[in-house]
PDB file of C-alpha atoms in Angstrom:
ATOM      1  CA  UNK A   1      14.387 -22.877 -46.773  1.00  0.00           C
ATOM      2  CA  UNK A   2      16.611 -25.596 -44.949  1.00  0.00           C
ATOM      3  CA  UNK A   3      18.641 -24.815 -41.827  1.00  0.00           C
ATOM      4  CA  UNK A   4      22.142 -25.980 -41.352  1.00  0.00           C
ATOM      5  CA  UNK A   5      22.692 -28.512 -38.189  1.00  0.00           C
ATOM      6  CA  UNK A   6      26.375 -29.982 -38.665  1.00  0.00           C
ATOM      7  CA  UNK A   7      27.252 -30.963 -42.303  1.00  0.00           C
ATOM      8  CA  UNK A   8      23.294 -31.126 -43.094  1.00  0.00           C
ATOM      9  CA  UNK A   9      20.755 -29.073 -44.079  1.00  0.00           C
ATOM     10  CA  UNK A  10      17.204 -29.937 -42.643  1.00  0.00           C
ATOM     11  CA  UNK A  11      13.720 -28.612 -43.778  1.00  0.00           C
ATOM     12  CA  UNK A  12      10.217 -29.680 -44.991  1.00  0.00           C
ATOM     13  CA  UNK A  13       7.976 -29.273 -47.430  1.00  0.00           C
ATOM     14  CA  UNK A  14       4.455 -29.466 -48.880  1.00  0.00           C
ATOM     15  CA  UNK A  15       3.356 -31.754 -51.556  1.00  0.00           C
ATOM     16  CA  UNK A  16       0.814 -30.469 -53.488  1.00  0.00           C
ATOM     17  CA  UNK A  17      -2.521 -31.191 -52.373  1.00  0.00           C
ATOM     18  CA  UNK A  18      -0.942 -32.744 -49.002  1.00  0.00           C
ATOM     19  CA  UNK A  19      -2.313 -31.600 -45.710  1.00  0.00           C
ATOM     20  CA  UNK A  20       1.062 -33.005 -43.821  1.00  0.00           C
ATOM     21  CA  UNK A  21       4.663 -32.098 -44.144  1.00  0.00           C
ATOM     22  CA  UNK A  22       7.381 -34.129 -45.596  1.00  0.00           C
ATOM     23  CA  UNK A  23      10.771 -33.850 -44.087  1.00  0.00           C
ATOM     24  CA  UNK A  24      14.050 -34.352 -45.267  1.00  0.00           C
ATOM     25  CA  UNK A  25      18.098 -33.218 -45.171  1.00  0.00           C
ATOM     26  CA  UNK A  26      20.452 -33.395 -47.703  1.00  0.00           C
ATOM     27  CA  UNK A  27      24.292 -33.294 -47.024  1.00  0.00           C
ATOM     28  CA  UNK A  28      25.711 -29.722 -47.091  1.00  0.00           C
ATOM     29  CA  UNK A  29      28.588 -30.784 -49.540  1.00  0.00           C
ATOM     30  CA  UNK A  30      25.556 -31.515 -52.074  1.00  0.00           C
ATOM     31  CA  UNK A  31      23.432 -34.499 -52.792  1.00  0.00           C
ATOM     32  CA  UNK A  32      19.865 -35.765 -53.006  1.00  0.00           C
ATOM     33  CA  UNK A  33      17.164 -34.984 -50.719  1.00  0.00           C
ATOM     34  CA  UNK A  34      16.909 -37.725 -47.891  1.00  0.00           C
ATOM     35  CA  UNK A  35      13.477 -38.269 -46.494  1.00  0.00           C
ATOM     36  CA  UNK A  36      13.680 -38.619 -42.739  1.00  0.00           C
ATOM     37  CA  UNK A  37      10.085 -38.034 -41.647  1.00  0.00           C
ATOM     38  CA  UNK A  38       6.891 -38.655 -43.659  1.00  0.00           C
ATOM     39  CA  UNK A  39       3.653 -37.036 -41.959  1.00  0.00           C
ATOM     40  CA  UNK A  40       1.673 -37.956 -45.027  1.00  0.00           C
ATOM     41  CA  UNK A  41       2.383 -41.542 -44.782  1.00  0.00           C
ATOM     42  CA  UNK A  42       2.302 -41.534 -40.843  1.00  0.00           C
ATOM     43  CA  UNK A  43      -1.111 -39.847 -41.173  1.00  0.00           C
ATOM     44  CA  UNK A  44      -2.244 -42.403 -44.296  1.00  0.00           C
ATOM     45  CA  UNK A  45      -4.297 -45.011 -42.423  1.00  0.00           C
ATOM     46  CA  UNK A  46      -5.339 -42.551 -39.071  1.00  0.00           C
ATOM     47  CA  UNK A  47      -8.476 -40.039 -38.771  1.00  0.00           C
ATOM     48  CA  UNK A  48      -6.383 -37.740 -36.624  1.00  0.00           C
ATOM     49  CA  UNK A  49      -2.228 -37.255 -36.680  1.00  0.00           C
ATOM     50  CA  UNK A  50      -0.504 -33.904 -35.113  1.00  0.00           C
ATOM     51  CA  UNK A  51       3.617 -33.697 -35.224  1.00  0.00           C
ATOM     52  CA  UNK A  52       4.679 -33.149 -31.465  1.00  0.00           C
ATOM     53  CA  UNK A  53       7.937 -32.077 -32.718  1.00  0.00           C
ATOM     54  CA  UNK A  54      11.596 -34.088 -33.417  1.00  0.00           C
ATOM     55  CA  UNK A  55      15.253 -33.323 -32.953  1.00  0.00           C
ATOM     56  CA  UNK A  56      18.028 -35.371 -34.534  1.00  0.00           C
ATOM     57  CA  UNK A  57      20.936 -37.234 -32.579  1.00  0.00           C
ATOM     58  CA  UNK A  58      24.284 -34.952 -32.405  1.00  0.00           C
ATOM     59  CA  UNK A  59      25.608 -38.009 -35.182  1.00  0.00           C
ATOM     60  CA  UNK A  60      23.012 -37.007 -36.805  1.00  0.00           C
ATOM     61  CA  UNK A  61      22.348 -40.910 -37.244  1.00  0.00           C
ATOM     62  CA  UNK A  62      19.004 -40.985 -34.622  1.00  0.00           C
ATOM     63  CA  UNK A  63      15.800 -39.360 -35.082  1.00  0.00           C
ATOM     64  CA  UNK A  64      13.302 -38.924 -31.990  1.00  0.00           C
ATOM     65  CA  UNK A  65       9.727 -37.438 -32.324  1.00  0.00           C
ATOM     66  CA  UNK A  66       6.851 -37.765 -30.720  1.00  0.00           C
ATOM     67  CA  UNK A  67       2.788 -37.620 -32.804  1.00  0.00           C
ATOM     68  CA  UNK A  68      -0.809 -37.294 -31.377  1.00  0.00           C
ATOM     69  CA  UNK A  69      -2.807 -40.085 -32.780  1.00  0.00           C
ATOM     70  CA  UNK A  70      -5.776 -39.809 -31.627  1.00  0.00           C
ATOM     71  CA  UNK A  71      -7.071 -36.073 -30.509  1.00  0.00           C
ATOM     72  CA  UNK A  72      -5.940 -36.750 -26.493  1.00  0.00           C
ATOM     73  CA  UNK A  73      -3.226 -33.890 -26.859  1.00  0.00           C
ATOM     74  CA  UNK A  74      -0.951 -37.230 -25.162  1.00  0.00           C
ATOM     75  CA  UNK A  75       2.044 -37.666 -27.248  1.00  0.00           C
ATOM     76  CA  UNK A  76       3.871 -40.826 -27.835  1.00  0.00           C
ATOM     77  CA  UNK A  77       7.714 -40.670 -28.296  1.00  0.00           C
ATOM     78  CA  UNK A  78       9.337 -42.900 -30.924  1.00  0.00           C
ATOM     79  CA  UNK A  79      13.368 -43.150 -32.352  1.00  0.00           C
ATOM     80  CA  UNK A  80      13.942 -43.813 -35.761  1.00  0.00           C
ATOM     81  CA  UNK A  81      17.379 -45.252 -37.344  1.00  0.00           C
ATOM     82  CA  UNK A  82      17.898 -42.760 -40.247  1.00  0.00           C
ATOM     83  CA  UNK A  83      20.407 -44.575 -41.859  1.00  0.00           C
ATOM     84  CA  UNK A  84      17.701 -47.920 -42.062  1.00  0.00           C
ATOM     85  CA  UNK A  85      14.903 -46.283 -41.624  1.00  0.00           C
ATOM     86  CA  UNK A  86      14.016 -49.637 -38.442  1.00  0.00           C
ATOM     87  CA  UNK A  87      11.423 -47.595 -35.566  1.00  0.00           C
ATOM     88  CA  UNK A  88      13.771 -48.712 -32.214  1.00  0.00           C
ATOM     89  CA  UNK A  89      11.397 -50.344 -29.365  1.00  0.00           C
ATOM     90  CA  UNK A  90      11.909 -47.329 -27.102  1.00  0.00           C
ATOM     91  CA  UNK A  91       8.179 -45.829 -27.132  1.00  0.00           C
ATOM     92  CA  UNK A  92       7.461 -43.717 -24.561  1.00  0.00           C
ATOM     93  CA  UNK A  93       3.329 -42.629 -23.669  1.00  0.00           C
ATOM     94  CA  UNK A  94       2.563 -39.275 -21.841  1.00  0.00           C
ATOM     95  CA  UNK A  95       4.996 -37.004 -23.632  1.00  0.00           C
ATOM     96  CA  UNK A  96       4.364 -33.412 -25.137  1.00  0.00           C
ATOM     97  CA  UNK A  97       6.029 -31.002 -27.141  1.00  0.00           C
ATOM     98  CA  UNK A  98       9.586 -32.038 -29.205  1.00  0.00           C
ATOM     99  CA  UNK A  99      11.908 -34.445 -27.231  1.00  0.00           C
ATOM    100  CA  UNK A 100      15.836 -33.292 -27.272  1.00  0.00           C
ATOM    101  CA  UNK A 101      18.701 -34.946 -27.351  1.00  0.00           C
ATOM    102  CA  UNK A 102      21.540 -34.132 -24.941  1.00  0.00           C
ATOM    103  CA  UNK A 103      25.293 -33.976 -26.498  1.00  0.00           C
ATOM    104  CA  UNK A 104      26.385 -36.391 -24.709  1.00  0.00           C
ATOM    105  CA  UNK A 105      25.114 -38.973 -27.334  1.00  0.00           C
ATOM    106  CA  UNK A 106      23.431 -41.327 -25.421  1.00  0.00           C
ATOM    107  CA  UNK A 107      20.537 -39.810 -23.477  1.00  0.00           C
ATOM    108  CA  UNK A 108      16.833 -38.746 -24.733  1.00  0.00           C
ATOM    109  CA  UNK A 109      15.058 -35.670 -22.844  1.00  0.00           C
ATOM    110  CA  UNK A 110      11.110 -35.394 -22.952  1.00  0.00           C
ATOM    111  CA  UNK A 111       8.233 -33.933 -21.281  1.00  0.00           C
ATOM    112  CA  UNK A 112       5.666 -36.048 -19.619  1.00  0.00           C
ATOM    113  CA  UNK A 113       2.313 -35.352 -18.669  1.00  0.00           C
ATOM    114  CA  UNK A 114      -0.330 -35.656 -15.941  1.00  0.00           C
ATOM    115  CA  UNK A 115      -3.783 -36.597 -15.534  1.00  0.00           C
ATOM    116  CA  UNK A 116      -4.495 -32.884 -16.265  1.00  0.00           C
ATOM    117  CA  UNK A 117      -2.945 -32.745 -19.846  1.00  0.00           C
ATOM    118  CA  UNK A 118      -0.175 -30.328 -17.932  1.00  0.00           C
ATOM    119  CA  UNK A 119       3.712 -30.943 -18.584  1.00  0.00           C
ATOM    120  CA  UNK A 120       5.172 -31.193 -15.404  1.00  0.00           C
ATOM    121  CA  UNK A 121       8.276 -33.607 -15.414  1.00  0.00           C
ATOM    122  CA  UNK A 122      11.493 -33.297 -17.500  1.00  0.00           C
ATOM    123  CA  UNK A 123      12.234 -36.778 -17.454  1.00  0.00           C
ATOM    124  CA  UNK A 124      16.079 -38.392 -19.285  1.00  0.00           C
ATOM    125  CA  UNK A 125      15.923 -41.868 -21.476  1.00  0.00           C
ATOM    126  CA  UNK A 126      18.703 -43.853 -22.144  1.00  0.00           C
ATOM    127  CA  UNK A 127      17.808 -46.173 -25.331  1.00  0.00           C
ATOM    128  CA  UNK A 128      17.120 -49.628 -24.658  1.00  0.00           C
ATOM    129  CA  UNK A 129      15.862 -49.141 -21.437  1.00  0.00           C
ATOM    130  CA  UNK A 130      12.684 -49.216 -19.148  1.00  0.00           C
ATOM    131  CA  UNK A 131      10.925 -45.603 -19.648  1.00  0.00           C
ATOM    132  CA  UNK A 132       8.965 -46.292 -16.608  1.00  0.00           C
ATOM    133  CA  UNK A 133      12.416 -46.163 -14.813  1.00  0.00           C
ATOM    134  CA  UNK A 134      13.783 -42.775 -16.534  1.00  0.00           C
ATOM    135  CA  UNK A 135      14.960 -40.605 -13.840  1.00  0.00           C
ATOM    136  CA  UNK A 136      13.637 -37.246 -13.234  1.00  0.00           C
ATOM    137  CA  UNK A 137      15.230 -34.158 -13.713  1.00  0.00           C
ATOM    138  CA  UNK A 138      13.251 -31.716 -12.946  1.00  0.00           C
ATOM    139  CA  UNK A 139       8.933 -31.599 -11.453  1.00  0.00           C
ATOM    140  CA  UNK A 140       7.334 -28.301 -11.431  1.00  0.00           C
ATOM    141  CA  UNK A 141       4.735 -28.369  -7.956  1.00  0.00           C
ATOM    142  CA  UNK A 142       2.722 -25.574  -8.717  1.00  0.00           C
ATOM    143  CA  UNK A 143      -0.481 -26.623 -10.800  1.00  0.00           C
ATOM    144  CA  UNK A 144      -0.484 -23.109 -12.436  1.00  0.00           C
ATOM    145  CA  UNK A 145       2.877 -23.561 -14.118  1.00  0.00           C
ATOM    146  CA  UNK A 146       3.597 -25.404 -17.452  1.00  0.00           C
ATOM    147  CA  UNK A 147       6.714 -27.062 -18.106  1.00  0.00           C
ATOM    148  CA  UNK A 148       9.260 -26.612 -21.012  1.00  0.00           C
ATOM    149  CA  UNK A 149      12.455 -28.063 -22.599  1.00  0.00           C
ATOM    150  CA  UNK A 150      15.029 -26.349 -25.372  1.00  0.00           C
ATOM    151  CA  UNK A 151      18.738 -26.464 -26.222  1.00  0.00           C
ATOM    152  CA  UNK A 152      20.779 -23.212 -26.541  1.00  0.00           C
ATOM    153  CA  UNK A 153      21.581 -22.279 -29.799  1.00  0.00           C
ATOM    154  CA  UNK A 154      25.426 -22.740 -29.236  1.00  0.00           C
ATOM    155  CA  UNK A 155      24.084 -26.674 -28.351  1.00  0.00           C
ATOM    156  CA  UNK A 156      25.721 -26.173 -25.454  1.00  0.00           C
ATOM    157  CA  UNK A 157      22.849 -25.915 -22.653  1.00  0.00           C
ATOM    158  CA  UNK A 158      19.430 -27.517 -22.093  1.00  0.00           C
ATOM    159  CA  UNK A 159      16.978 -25.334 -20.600  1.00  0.00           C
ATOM    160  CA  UNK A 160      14.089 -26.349 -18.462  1.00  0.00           C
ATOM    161  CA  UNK A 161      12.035 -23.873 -18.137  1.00  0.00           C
ATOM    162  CA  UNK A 162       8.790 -23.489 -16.319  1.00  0.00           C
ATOM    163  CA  UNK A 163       5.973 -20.875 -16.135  1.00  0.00           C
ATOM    164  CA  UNK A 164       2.513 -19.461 -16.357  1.00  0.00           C
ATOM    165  CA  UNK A 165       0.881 -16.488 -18.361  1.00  0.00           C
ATOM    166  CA  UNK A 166       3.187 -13.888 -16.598  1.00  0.00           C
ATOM    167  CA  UNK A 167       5.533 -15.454 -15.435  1.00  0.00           C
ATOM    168  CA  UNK A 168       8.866 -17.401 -16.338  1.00  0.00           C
ATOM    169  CA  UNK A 169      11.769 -19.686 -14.301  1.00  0.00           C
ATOM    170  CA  UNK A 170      14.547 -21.195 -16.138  1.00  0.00           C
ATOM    171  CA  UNK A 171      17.209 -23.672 -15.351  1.00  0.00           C
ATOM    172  CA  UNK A 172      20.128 -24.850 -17.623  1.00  0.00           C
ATOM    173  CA  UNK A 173      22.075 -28.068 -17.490  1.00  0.00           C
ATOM    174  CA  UNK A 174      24.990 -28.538 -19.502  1.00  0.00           C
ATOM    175  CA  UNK A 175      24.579 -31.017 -22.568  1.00  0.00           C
ATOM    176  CA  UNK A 176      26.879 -33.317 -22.366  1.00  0.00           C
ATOM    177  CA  UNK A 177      26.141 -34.149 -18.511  1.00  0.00           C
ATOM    178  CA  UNK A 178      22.367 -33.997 -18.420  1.00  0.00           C
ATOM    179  CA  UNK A 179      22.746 -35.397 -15.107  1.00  0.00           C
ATOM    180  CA  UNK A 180      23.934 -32.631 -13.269  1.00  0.00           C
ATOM    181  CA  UNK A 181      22.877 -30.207 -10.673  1.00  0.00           C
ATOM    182  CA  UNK A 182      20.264 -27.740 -12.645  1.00  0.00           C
ATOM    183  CA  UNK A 183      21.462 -24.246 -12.308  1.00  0.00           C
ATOM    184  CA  UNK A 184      18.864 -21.454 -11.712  1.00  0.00           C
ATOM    185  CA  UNK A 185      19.189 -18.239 -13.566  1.00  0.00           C
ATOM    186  CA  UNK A 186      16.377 -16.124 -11.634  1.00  0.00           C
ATOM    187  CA  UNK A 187      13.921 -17.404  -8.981  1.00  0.00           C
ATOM    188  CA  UNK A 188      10.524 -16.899 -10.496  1.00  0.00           C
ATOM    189  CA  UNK A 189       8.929 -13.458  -9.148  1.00  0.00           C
ATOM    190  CA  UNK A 190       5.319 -13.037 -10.315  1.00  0.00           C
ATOM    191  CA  UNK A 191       4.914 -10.705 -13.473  1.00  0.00           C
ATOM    192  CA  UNK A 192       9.065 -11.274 -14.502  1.00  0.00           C
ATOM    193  CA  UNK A 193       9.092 -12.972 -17.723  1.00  0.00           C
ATOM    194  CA  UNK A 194      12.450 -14.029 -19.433  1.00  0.00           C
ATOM    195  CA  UNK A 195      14.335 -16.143 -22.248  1.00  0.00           C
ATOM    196  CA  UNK A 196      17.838 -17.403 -22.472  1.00  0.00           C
ATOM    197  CA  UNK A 197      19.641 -18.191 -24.928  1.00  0.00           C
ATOM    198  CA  UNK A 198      23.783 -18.721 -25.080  1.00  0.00           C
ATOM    199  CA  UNK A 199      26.678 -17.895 -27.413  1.00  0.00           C
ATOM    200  CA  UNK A 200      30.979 -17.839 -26.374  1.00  0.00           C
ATOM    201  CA  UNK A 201      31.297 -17.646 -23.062  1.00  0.00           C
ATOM    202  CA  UNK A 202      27.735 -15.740 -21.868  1.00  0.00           C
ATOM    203  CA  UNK A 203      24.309 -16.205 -21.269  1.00  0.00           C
ATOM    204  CA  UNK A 204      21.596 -13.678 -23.106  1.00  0.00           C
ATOM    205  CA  UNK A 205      18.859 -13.116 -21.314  1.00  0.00           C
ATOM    206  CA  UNK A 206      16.026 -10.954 -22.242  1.00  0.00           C
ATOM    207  CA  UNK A 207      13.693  -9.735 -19.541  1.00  0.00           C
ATOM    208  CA  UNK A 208      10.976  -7.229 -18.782  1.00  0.00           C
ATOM    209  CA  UNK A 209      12.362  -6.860 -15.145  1.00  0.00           C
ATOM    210  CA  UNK A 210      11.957  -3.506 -15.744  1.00  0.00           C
ATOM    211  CA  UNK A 211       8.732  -2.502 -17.275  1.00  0.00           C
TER     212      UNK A 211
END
């Protein structure tokens, strides 16, 4: 069933007999089915292909995603115009996980990896520039802890979140100024494990401070 971001509706399906998904959106007023990702044919001439994830530009005109091509578990980042279909130079190596756009339309936020296959940086692209110079918003220290990256449901937040087995840190940034000073919700505190999500005005946090 497809999910509604904006005037679109996004979701994937199976071909029969296909081992990869096919993606697509079609405009929420009505229309065909647009094809915006094709695992099948991204898969057709490789022995191995895993989906890191994708998220679509707020215009809804970019897509970003990131594939395993070769069984290292090291994902490389590519944008794709949807309206074209032309792969844009930026190709970032190291990544993990789904990139995500911020709202402010013009910056790109990823996770990158270290020799140790462990997410560790959030790091922000601007297209058409050098990744190698993307600034860094945010490097977990401790080795035990594995880095993560979302948006708020209300699209109004990123969260970069950080943890281990038991426990959970998260900061949010707002998403139209990626660049600003991370703000903590709760200072990690071994066994405390918590999500947050946002809707109005609030934060909702669910926790197990308590048992």
């Amino acid at each position: 069933v497809p999910s509604r971001h904006g005037d679109w509706l996004y979701g994937w399906r199976f071909a029969q007999g296909a081992q990869y998904r096919t993606w697509y959106r079609r405009s929420a007023a009505g229309g065909d089915d647009e094809i915006i990702l094709d695992e099948p044919s991204l898969a057709a001439d490789l022995e191995y292909f895993l989906l890191g994830g994708w998220d679509v530009h707020p215009r809804h005109d970019l897509l970003a995603w990131s594939a395993d091509t070769n069984g290292s578990e090291r994902f490389t980042l590519q944008v794709k115009r949807l309206s074209t279909g032309a792969i844009l130079p930026d190709r970032i190596e190291n990544t993990i996980g789904a990139p995500v756009w911020a709202e402010d339309g013009e910056h790109l936020l990823y996770l990158e990896v270290n020799e140790q296959w462990r997410p560790f940086r959030v790091r922000l692209h601007a297209l058409g520039t050098d990744p190698d110079q993307d600034p860094i918003l945010y490097e977990e220290q401790d080795a035990s802890f594995f880095v993560g990256l979302s948006k708020t449901r209300s699209r109004r937040f990123l969260l970069m979140y950080t943890g281990d087995h038991v426990t959970t840190e998260v900061r949010t940034v707002p998403a139209t100024d990626p660049m600003a000073q991370p703000t903590l919700i709760a200072p990690r505190q071994t066994g405390h494990q918590y999500t947050v999500d946002h809707a109005g005005d609030q934060f909702y946090i669910r926790t197990n401070d308590t048992h």
